[in-house]
């Protein structure tokens, strides 16, 4: 595997340098579009609608359109945004694992320690495992600010990209609002069917039959000599970036706890001062004089 990103996890004042790897891969066979007459490759050109010229990728900017107006954003302007340049996975809170709805999950990434001593990495991993918590994190990757979940998978820390709350649609279907009565017998038979098919899940037991059949078809055509002499196409690779340094682990943990306790103490002192101020004000007010009888 090849690292696609380098950075660090900010865990309080502890800095955990890591490398990011894609945890999954697409096993689908890649197919090109060709002309059915002569097998020539069909390629798409980036053509400007104003001048009609084919534009090189490095000469392309991005734009946003709203109410008939277009705002052009250059590559330099996008890179100047602070979040785009961030190389930090910031832990913002720890939550119980069951509170995270699976619908929010996107891609998954493995995190490898990127320092001479992986102690800080192993400490964070062990802490998440022992507390049965998930770390909610924020980070920037590929020109986007992202929300993520940091969890343990075996011996490795796993970063799972999450959708933002407003990206999950609400499902409302009129057909589900119909009052339908399900009998006890129907429910009993349905539950019995579920029990008869119950099994522990093993993903290796399942096969993508379409891809197997497609591979068989391709190999059969190759054996028959039904192939053209074409050049291979290669995609651009993404460079690696620099990560951060580790600070003293015990000192960082102590400072993080002191900082947290300091905030809590300051909050308590402020509340106590406010209470004292109110009682002092009340005590300093002159008592109302009793009215004389006529």
CSV table of C-alpha atoms in Angstrom, one decimal, residues 22-212:
chain,number,residue,atom,x,y,z
A,22,UNK,CA,-7.1,3.7,1.7
A,23,UNK,CA,-8.5,0.8,3.6
A,24,UNK,CA,-10.7,-0.5,0.7
A,25,UNK,CA,-10.2,-1.0,-3.0
A,26,UNK,CA,-12.5,-1.5,-6.0
A,27,UNK,CA,-12.3,-5.0,-7.4
A,28,UNK,CA,-14.4,-4.1,-10.5
A,29,UNK,CA,-12.7,-4.7,-13.9
A,30,UNK,CA,-12.0,-1.4,-15.5
A,31,UNK,CA,-13.5,-1.0,-19.0
A,32,UNK,CA,-12.8,1.7,-21.6
A,33,UNK,CA,-15.1,3.1,-24.2
A,34,UNK,CA,-14.2,2.3,-27.8
A,35,UNK,CA,-15.6,2.9,-31.3
A,36,UNK,CA,-17.5,-0.3,-32.3
A,37,UNK,CA,-16.4,0.1,-35.9
A,38,UNK,CA,-12.6,0.0,-35.4
A,39,UNK,CA,-11.9,-0.4,-31.6
A,40,UNK,CA,-10.4,3.1,-31.3
A,41,UNK,CA,-10.4,4.6,-27.9
A,42,UNK,CA,-13.1,7.2,-27.1
A,43,UNK,CA,-11.6,10.1,-25.2
A,44,UNK,CA,-13.3,13.2,-23.7
A,45,UNK,CA,-11.8,16.6,-24.3
A,46,UNK,CA,-12.0,19.6,-22.0
A,47,UNK,CA,-13.2,22.2,-24.4
A,48,UNK,CA,-13.9,25.9,-23.6
A,49,UNK,CA,-17.5,26.9,-24.7
A,50,UNK,CA,-16.4,30.5,-25.4
A,51,UNK,CA,-13.2,30.1,-27.6
A,52,UNK,CA,-13.7,26.4,-28.5
A,53,UNK,CA,-10.1,25.5,-27.6
A,54,UNK,CA,-9.1,22.3,-25.9
A,55,UNK,CA,-7.9,23.4,-22.4
A,56,UNK,CA,-5.0,21.7,-20.6
A,57,UNK,CA,-5.7,20.5,-17.0
A,58,UNK,CA,-3.3,23.0,-15.5
A,59,UNK,CA,-5.2,25.9,-17.1
A,60,UNK,CA,-8.5,25.0,-15.5
A,61,UNK,CA,-9.9,26.8,-12.5
A,62,UNK,CA,-13.1,26.1,-10.6
A,63,UNK,CA,-16.2,28.3,-10.4
A,64,UNK,CA,-19.4,28.6,-8.4
A,65,UNK,CA,-22.7,29.8,-10.0
A,66,UNK,CA,-25.5,31.4,-8.2
A,67,UNK,CA,-28.5,33.3,-9.6
A,68,UNK,CA,-27.0,33.9,-13.0
A,69,UNK,CA,-23.6,35.0,-11.7
A,70,UNK,CA,-20.4,33.0,-11.7
A,71,UNK,CA,-17.5,33.4,-9.3
A,72,UNK,CA,-14.1,32.0,-10.6
A,73,UNK,CA,-11.9,30.5,-7.9
A,74,UNK,CA,-8.2,30.0,-8.8
A,75,UNK,CA,-6.1,27.0,-7.6
A,76,UNK,CA,-4.0,29.5,-5.6
A,77,UNK,CA,-7.0,31.0,-3.9
A,78,UNK,CA,-8.3,27.6,-2.9
A,79,UNK,CA,-4.9,26.5,-1.5
A,80,UNK,CA,-4.7,29.7,0.5
A,81,UNK,CA,-7.7,28.6,2.7
A,82,UNK,CA,-6.4,27.7,6.1
A,83,UNK,CA,-8.3,24.4,6.4
A,84,UNK,CA,-6.9,23.2,3.0
A,85,UNK,CA,-3.4,23.5,4.3
A,86,UNK,CA,-4.1,21.7,7.6
A,87,UNK,CA,-2.2,18.5,8.3
A,88,UNK,CA,-3.9,17.8,11.6
A,89,UNK,CA,-6.6,15.3,12.5
A,90,UNK,CA,-8.2,17.1,15.5
A,91,UNK,CA,-10.0,15.0,18.1
A,92,UNK,CA,-13.0,17.1,19.2
A,93,UNK,CA,-14.9,14.6,21.4
A,94,UNK,CA,-15.3,10.9,22.4
A,95,UNK,CA,-18.7,9.2,22.0
A,96,UNK,CA,-20.2,5.8,22.7
A,97,UNK,CA,-19.9,3.6,19.6
A,98,UNK,CA,-23.7,2.9,19.4
A,99,UNK,CA,-24.5,6.6,19.0
A,100,UNK,CA,-23.1,6.8,15.5
A,101,UNK,CA,-25.6,6.0,12.7
A,102,UNK,CA,-24.1,3.7,10.0
A,103,UNK,CA,-25.7,5.9,7.3
A,104,UNK,CA,-23.1,8.6,8.0
A,105,UNK,CA,-20.1,6.4,7.1
A,106,UNK,CA,-18.2,7.0,3.9
A,107,UNK,CA,-14.7,5.8,3.0
A,108,UNK,CA,-12.4,4.1,5.4
A,109,UNK,CA,-8.6,4.7,5.9
A,110,UNK,CA,-5.9,2.9,7.9
A,111,UNK,CA,-3.6,5.0,10.0
A,112,UNK,CA,0.0,3.9,10.5
A,113,UNK,CA,2.3,5.5,13.1
A,114,UNK,CA,4.8,7.8,11.4
A,115,UNK,CA,7.5,8.3,14.1
A,116,UNK,CA,10.5,6.5,15.6
A,117,UNK,CA,8.4,5.6,18.6
A,118,UNK,CA,4.8,4.5,18.1
A,119,UNK,CA,4.0,4.8,21.9
A,120,UNK,CA,1.6,7.7,21.5
A,121,UNK,CA,-0.2,5.9,18.7
A,122,UNK,CA,-0.5,2.7,20.8
A,123,UNK,CA,-1.7,4.7,23.8
A,124,UNK,CA,-4.5,6.3,21.9
A,125,UNK,CA,-5.5,2.9,20.3
A,126,UNK,CA,-5.5,1.2,23.7
A,127,UNK,CA,-7.5,4.1,25.3
A,128,UNK,CA,-10.2,3.9,22.6
A,129,UNK,CA,-10.4,0.1,23.0
A,130,UNK,CA,-10.5,0.1,26.8
A,131,UNK,CA,-13.2,2.9,27.0
A,132,UNK,CA,-15.2,1.4,24.1
A,133,UNK,CA,-15.4,4.9,22.6
A,134,UNK,CA,-15.1,6.4,19.2
A,135,UNK,CA,-13.2,9.7,18.6
A,136,UNK,CA,-15.0,12.3,16.5
A,137,UNK,CA,-12.4,14.2,14.5
A,138,UNK,CA,-12.2,17.0,12.0
A,139,UNK,CA,-9.5,17.1,9.2
A,140,UNK,CA,-8.9,18.4,5.7
A,141,UNK,CA,-8.3,16.1,2.7
A,142,UNK,CA,-8.4,16.8,-1.0
A,143,UNK,CA,-9.6,20.3,-0.8
A,144,UNK,CA,-12.4,19.5,1.7
A,145,UNK,CA,-12.9,19.9,5.4
A,146,UNK,CA,-14.2,16.6,6.7
A,147,UNK,CA,-15.8,15.0,9.7
A,148,UNK,CA,-14.5,11.6,10.7
A,149,UNK,CA,-14.7,8.8,13.3
A,150,UNK,CA,-11.5,7.3,14.7
A,151,UNK,CA,-11.9,3.7,15.9
A,152,UNK,CA,-9.9,0.6,16.5
A,153,UNK,CA,-9.8,-2.3,14.1
A,154,UNK,CA,-7.6,-5.1,15.3
A,155,UNK,CA,-4.2,-3.5,16.0
A,156,UNK,CA,-4.7,-0.5,13.8
A,157,UNK,CA,-6.4,2.9,14.1
A,158,UNK,CA,-9.1,3.3,11.5
A,159,UNK,CA,-10.3,6.7,10.3
A,160,UNK,CA,-13.8,6.6,8.7
A,161,UNK,CA,-15.0,9.7,6.8
A,162,UNK,CA,-18.5,10.8,7.9
A,163,UNK,CA,-21.2,12.7,6.1
A,164,UNK,CA,-22.1,16.1,7.6
A,165,UNK,CA,-25.4,16.2,9.3
A,166,UNK,CA,-27.1,18.2,6.6
A,167,UNK,CA,-26.0,15.7,3.9
A,168,UNK,CA,-28.2,12.9,5.3
A,169,UNK,CA,-31.7,13.2,3.8
A,170,UNK,CA,-34.9,12.7,5.8
A,171,UNK,CA,-37.0,9.8,4.5
A,172,UNK,CA,-40.7,10.6,4.4
A,173,UNK,CA,-42.9,8.3,2.3
A,174,UNK,CA,-46.7,8.6,2.3
A,175,UNK,CA,-47.0,4.9,1.8
A,176,UNK,CA,-45.5,4.2,5.2
A,177,UNK,CA,-48.1,6.4,6.9
A,178,UNK,CA,-50.9,3.9,6.0
A,179,UNK,CA,-52.3,2.1,9.0
A,180,UNK,CA,-51.6,-1.6,8.3
A,181,UNK,CA,-52.3,-4.3,10.9
A,182,UNK,CA,-49.8,-7.2,11.1
A,183,UNK,CA,-51.2,-10.3,12.7
A,184,UNK,CA,-49.4,-12.3,15.4
A,185,UNK,CA,-49.3,-15.3,13.1
A,186,UNK,CA,-47.6,-13.4,10.3
A,187,UNK,CA,-45.1,-12.0,12.7
A,188,UNK,CA,-44.4,-15.4,14.1
A,189,UNK,CA,-43.8,-16.9,10.7
A,190,UNK,CA,-41.6,-14.0,9.6
A,191,UNK,CA,-39.5,-14.4,12.8
A,192,UNK,CA,-39.2,-18.2,12.2
A,193,UNK,CA,-37.9,-17.5,8.7
A,194,UNK,CA,-35.3,-15.1,10.0
A,195,UNK,CA,-34.1,-17.7,12.6
A,196,UNK,CA,-33.9,-20.4,9.9
A,197,UNK,CA,-31.5,-18.1,7.9
A,198,UNK,CA,-29.5,-16.7,10.9
A,199,UNK,CA,-25.8,-17.1,10.6
A,200,UNK,CA,-22.5,-15.4,11.7
A,201,UNK,CA,-21.4,-13.0,8.9
A,202,UNK,CA,-18.3,-13.9,7.0
A,203,UNK,CA,-17.6,-11.6,4.0
A,204,UNK,CA,-15.3,-14.2,2.4
A,205,UNK,CA,-18.2,-16.5,1.8
A,206,UNK,CA,-19.6,-14.0,-0.8
A,207,UNK,CA,-18.4,-13.6,-4.4
A,208,UNK,CA,-19.1,-10.9,-6.9
A,209,UNK,CA,-20.4,-13.3,-9.6
A,210,UNK,CA,-20.7,-10.7,-12.3
A,211,UNK,CA,-17.0,-9.8,-12.1
A,212,UNK,CA,-16.1,-13.5,-12.2
